[in-house]
mmCIF file of C-alpha atoms and ligand atoms in Angstrom:
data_model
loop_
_atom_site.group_PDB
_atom_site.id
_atom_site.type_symbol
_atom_site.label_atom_id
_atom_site.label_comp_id
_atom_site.label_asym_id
_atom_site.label_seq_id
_atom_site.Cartn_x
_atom_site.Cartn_y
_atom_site.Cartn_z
ATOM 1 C CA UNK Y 9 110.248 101.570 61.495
ATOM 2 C CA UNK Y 10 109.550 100.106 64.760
ATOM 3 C CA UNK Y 11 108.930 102.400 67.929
ATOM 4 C CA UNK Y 12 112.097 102.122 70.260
ATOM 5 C CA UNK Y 13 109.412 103.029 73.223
ATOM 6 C CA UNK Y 14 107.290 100.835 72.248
ATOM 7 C CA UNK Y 15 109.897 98.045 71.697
ATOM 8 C CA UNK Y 16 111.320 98.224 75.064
ATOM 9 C CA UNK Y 17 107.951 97.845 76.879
ATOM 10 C CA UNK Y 18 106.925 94.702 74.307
ATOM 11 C CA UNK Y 19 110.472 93.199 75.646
ATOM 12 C CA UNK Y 20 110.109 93.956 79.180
ATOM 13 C CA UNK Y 21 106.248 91.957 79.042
ATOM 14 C CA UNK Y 22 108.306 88.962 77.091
ATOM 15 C CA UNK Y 23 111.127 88.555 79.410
ATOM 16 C CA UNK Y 24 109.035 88.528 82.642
ATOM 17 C CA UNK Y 25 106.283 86.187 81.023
ATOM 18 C CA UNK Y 26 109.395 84.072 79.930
ATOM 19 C CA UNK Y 27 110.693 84.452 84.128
ATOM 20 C CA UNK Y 28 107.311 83.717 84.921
ATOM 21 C CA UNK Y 29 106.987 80.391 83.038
ATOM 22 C CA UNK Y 30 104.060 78.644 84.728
ATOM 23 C CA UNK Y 31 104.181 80.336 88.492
ATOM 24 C CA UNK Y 32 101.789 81.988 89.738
ATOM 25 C CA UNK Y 33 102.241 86.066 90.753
ATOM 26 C CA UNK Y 34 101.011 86.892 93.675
ATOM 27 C CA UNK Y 35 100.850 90.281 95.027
ATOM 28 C CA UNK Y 36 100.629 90.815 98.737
ATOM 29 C CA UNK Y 37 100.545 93.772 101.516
ATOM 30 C CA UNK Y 38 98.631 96.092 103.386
ATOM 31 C CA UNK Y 39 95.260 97.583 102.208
ATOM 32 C CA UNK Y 40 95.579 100.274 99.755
ATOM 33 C CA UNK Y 41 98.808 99.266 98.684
ATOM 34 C CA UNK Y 42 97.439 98.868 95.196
ATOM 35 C CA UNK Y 43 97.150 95.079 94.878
ATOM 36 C CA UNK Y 44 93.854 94.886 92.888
ATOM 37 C CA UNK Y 45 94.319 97.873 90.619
ATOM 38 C CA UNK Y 46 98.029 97.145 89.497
ATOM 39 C CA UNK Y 47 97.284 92.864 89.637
ATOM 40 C CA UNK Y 48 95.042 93.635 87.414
ATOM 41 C CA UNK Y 49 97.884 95.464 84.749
ATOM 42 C CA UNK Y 50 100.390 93.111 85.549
ATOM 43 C CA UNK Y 51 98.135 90.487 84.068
ATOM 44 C CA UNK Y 52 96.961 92.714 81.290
ATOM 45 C CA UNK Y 53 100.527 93.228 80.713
ATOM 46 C CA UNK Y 54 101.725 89.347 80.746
ATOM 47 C CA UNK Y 55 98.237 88.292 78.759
ATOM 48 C CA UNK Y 56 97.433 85.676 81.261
ATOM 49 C CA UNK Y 57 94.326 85.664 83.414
ATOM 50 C CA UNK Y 58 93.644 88.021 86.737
ATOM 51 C CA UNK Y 59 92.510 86.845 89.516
ATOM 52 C CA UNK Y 60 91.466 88.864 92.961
ATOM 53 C CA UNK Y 61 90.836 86.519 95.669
ATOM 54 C CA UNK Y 62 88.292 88.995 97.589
ATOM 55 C CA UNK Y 63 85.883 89.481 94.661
ATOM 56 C CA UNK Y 64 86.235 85.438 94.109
ATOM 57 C CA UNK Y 65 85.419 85.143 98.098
ATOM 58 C CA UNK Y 66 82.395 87.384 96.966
ATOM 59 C CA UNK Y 67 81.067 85.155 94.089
ATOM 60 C CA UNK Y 68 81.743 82.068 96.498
ATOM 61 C CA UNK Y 69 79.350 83.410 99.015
ATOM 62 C CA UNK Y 70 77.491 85.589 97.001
ATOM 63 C CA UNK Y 71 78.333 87.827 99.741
ATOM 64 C CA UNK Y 72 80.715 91.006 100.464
ATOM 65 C CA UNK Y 73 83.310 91.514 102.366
ATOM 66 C CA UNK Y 74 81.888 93.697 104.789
ATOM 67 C CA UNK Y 75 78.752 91.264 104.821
ATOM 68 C CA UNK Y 76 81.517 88.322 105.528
ATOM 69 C CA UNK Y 77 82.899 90.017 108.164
ATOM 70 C CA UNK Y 78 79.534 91.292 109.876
ATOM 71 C CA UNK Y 79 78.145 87.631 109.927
ATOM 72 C CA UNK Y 80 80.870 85.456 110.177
ATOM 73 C CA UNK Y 81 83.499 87.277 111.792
ATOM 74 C CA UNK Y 82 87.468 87.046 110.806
ATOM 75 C CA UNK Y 83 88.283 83.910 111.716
ATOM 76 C CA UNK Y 84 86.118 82.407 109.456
ATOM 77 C CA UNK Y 85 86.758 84.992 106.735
ATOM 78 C CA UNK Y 86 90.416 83.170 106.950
ATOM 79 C CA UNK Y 87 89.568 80.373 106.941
ATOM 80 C CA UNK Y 88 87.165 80.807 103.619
ATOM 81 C CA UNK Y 89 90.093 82.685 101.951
ATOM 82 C CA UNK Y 90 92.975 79.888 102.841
ATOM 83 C CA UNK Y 91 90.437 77.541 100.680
ATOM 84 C CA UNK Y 92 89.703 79.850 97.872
ATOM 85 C CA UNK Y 93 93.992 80.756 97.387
ATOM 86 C CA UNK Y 94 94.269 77.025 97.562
ATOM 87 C CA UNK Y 95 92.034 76.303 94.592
ATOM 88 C CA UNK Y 96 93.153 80.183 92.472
ATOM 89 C CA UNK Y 97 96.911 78.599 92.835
ATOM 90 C CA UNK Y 98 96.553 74.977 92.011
ATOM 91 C CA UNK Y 99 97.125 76.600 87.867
ATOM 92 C CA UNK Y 100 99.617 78.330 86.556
ATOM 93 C CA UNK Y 101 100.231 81.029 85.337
ATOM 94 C CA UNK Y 102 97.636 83.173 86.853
ATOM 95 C CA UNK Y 103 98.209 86.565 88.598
ATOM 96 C CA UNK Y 104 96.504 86.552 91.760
ATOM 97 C CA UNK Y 105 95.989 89.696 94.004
ATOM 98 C CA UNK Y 106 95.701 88.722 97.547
ATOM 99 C CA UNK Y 107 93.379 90.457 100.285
ATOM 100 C CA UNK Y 108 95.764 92.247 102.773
ATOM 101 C CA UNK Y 109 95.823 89.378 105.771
ATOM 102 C CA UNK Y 110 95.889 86.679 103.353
ATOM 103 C CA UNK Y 111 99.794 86.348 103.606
ATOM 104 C CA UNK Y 112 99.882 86.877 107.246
ATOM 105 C CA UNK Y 113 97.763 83.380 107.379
ATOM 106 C CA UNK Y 114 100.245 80.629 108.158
ATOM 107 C CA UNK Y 115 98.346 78.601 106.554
ATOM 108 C CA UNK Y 116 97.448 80.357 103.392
ATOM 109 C CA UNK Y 117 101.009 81.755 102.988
ATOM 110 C CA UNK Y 118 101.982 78.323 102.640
ATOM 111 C CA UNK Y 119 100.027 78.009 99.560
ATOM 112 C CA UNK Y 120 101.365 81.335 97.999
ATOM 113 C CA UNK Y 121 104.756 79.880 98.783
ATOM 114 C CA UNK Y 122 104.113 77.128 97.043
ATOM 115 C CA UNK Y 123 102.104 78.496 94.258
ATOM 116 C CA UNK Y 124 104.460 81.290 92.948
ATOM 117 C CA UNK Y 125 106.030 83.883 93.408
ATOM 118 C CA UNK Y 126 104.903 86.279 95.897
ATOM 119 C CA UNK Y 127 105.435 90.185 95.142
ATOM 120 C CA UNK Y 128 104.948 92.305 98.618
ATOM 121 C CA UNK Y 129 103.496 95.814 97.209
ATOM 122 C CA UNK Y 130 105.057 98.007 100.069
ATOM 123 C CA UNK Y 131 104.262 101.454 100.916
ATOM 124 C CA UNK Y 132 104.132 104.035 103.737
ATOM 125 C CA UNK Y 133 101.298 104.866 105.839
ATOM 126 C CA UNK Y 134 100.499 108.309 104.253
ATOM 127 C CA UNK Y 135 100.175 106.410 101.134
ATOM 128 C CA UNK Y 136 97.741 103.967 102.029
ATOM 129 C CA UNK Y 137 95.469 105.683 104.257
ATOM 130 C CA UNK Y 138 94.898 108.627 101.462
ATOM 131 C CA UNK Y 139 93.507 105.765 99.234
ATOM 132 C CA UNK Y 140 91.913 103.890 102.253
ATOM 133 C CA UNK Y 141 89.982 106.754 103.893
ATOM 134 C CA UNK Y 142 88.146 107.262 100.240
ATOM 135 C CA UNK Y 143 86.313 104.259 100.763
ATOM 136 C CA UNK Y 144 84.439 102.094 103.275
ATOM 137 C CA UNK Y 145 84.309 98.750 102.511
ATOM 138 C CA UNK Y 146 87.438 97.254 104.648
ATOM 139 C CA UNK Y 147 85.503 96.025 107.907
ATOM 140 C CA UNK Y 148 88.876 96.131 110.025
ATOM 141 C CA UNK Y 149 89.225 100.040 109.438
ATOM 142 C CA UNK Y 150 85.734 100.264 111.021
ATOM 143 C CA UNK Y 151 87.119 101.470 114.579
ATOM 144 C CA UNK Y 152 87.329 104.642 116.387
ATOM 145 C CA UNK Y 153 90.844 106.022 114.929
ATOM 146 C CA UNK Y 154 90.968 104.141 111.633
ATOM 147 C CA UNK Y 155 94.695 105.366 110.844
ATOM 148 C CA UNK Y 156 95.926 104.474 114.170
ATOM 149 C CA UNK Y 157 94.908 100.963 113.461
ATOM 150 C CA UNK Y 158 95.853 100.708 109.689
ATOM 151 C CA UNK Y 159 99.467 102.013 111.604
ATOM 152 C CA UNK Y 160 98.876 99.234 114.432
ATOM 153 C CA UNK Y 161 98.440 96.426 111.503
ATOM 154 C CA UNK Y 162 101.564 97.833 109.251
ATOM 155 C CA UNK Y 163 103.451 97.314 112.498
ATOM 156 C CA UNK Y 164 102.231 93.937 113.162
ATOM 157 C CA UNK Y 165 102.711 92.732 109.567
ATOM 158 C CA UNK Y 166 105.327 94.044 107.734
ATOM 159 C CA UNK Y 167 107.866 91.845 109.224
ATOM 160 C CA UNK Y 168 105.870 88.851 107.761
ATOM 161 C CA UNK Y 169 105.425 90.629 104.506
ATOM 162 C CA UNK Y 170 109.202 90.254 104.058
ATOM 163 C CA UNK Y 171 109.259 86.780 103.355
ATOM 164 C CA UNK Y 172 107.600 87.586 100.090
ATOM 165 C CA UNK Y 173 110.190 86.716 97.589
ATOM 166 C CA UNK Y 174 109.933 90.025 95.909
ATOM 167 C CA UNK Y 175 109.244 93.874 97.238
ATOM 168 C CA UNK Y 176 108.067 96.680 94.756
ATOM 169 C CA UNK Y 177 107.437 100.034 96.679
ATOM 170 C CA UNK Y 178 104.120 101.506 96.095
ATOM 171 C CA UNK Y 179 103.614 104.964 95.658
ATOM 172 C CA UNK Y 180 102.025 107.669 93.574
ATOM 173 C CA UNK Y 181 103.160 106.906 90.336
ATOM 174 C CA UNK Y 182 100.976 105.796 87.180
ATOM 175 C CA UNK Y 183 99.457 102.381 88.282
ATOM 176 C CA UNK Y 184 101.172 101.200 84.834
ATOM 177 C CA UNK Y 185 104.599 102.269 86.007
ATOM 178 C CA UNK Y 186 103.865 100.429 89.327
ATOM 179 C CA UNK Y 187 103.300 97.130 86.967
ATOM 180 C CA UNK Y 188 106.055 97.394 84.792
ATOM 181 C CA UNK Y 189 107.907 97.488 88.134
ATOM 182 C CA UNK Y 190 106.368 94.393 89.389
ATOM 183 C CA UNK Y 191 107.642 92.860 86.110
ATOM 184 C CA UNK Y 192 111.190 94.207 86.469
ATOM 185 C CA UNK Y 193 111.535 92.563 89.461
ATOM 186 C CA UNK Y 194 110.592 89.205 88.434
ATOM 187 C CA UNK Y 195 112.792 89.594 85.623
ATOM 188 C CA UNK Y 196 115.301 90.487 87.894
ATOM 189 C CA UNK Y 197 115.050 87.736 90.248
ATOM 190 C CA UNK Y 198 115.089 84.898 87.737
ATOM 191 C CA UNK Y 199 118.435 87.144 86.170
ATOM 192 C CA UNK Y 200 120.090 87.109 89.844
ATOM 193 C CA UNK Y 201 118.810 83.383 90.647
ATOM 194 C CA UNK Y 202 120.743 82.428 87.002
ATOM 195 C CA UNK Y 203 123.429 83.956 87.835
ATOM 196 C CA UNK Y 204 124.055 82.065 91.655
HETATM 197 N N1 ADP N 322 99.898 103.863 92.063
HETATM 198 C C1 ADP N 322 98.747 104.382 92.489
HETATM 199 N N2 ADP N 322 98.556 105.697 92.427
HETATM 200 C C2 ADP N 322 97.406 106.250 92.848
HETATM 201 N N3 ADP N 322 96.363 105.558 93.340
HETATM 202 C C3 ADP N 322 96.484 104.235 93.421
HETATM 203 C C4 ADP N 322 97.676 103.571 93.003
HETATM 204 N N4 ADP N 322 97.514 102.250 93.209
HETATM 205 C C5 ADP N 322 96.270 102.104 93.725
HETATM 206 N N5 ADP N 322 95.650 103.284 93.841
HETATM 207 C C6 ADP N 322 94.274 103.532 94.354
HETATM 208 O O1 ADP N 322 94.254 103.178 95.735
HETATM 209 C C7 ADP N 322 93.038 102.542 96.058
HETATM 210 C C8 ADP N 322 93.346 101.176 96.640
HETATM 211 O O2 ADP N 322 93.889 100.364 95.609
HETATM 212 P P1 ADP N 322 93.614 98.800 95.539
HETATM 213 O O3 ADP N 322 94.176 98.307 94.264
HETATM 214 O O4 ADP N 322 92.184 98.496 95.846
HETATM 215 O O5 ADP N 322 94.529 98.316 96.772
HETATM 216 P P2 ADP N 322 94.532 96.938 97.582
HETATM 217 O O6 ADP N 322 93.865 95.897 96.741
HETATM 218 O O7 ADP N 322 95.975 96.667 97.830
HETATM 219 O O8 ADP N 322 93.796 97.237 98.845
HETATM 220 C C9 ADP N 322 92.205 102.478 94.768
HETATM 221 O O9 ADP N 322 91.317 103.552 94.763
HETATM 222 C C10 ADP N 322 93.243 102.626 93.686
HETATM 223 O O10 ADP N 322 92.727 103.232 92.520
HETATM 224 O O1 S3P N 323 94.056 93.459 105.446
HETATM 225 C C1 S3P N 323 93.088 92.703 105.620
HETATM 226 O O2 S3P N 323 93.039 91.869 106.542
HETATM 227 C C2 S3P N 323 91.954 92.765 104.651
HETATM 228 C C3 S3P N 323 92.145 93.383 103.434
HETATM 229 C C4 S3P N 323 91.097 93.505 102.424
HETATM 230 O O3 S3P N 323 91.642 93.447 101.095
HETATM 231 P P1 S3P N 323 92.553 94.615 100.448
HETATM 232 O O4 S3P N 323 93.932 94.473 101.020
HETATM 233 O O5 S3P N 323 92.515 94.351 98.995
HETATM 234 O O6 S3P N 323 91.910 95.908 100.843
HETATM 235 C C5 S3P N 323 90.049 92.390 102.591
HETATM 236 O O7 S3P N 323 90.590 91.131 102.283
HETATM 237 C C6 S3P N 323 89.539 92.370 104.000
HETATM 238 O O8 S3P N 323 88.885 93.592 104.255
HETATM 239 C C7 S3P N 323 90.655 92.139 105.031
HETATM 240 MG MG1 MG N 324 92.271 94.536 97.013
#
């Protein structure tokens, strides 16, 4: 006899691969949100390929982030990142977790606009700073009072990470629960666009 657990989460991957079709997913938002862990379940989850757009900035300069950031600066960091998103979304269907300013680039939001469907991974400050302060490898958290400015950016850019097409909110659940989410809401959007 079949598992009725086990049945419901086999459906729920089906129906949002089905939603899907040949979009990308892209999952957006602040640093720490959970982009890169859960992206990576979501695609798991769907059986189609994974894709972080920092670690392919990484192979593409065969440097790191924080070595980007150091030598470069931002601007061109941007400007290296609105090329790689280009090329990650010209295929379909790929789920593609974005670095944190990548959707704030007018530029590069374009192409996630046009390359899929954009999922903005939402969460509160407490949230993302106890998974941010773990680790030091985001450059713009280097400052004096790194909350203050991880506060300073959610302020700047959560009105822009509105226009994603989708929200999820992020919090301390199981990372699988967060990506079943995700996929709820995709099915849910194509359910609510058929239904218009
Ligand atoms: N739902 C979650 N519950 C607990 N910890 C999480 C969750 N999602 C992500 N994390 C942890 O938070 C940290 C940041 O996650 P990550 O996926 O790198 O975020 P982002 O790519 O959005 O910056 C990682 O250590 C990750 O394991
Ligand atoms: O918010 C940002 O501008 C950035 C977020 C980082 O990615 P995560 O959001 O995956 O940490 C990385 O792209 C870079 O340090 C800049
Ligand atoms: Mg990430």
């Amino acid at each position: 006899m079949s598992d009725p657990v086990l049945t419901v989460a086999e459906s729920l991957k089906d129906r949002a691969r089905a939603a899907l079709g040949s979009r990308n997913l892209i999952l957006v938002g602040l640093m720490g949100a959970g982009k890169s862990s859960v992206g990576r379940i979501v695609a798991h989850q769907l059986g189609i390929p994974f894709v972080d757009s920092d670690a392919e900035i990484e192979k593409v300069s065969r440097m790191s982030i924080t070595e980007l950031f150091a030598a470069y600066g931002e601007e061109e960091f941007r400007a290296l990142e609105t090329r790689v998103m280009k090329r990650l979304l010209k295929n379909g269907p790929r789920v593609v977790s974005t670095g944190g300013g990548a959707f704030i680039n007018d530029r590069t939001r374009k192409h996630i606009k046009k390359g899929g469907i954009s999922v903005w991974l939402k969460a509160d400050l407490d949230v993302l700073w106890e998974r941010v302060c773990k680790r030091d490898t985001r450059p713009l958290l280097k400052t004096e009072n790194p909350k203050q400015t991880l506060e300073n950016l959610m302020n700047a850019r959560y009105p822009i990470y509105e226009l994603a097409d989708l929200t999820v909110l992020s919090r301390d659940v199981r990372k699988e629960l967060m990506a079943e989410e995700v996929l709820q809401a995709v099915i849910d959007a194509r359910t609510e666009s058929a239904a218009r």
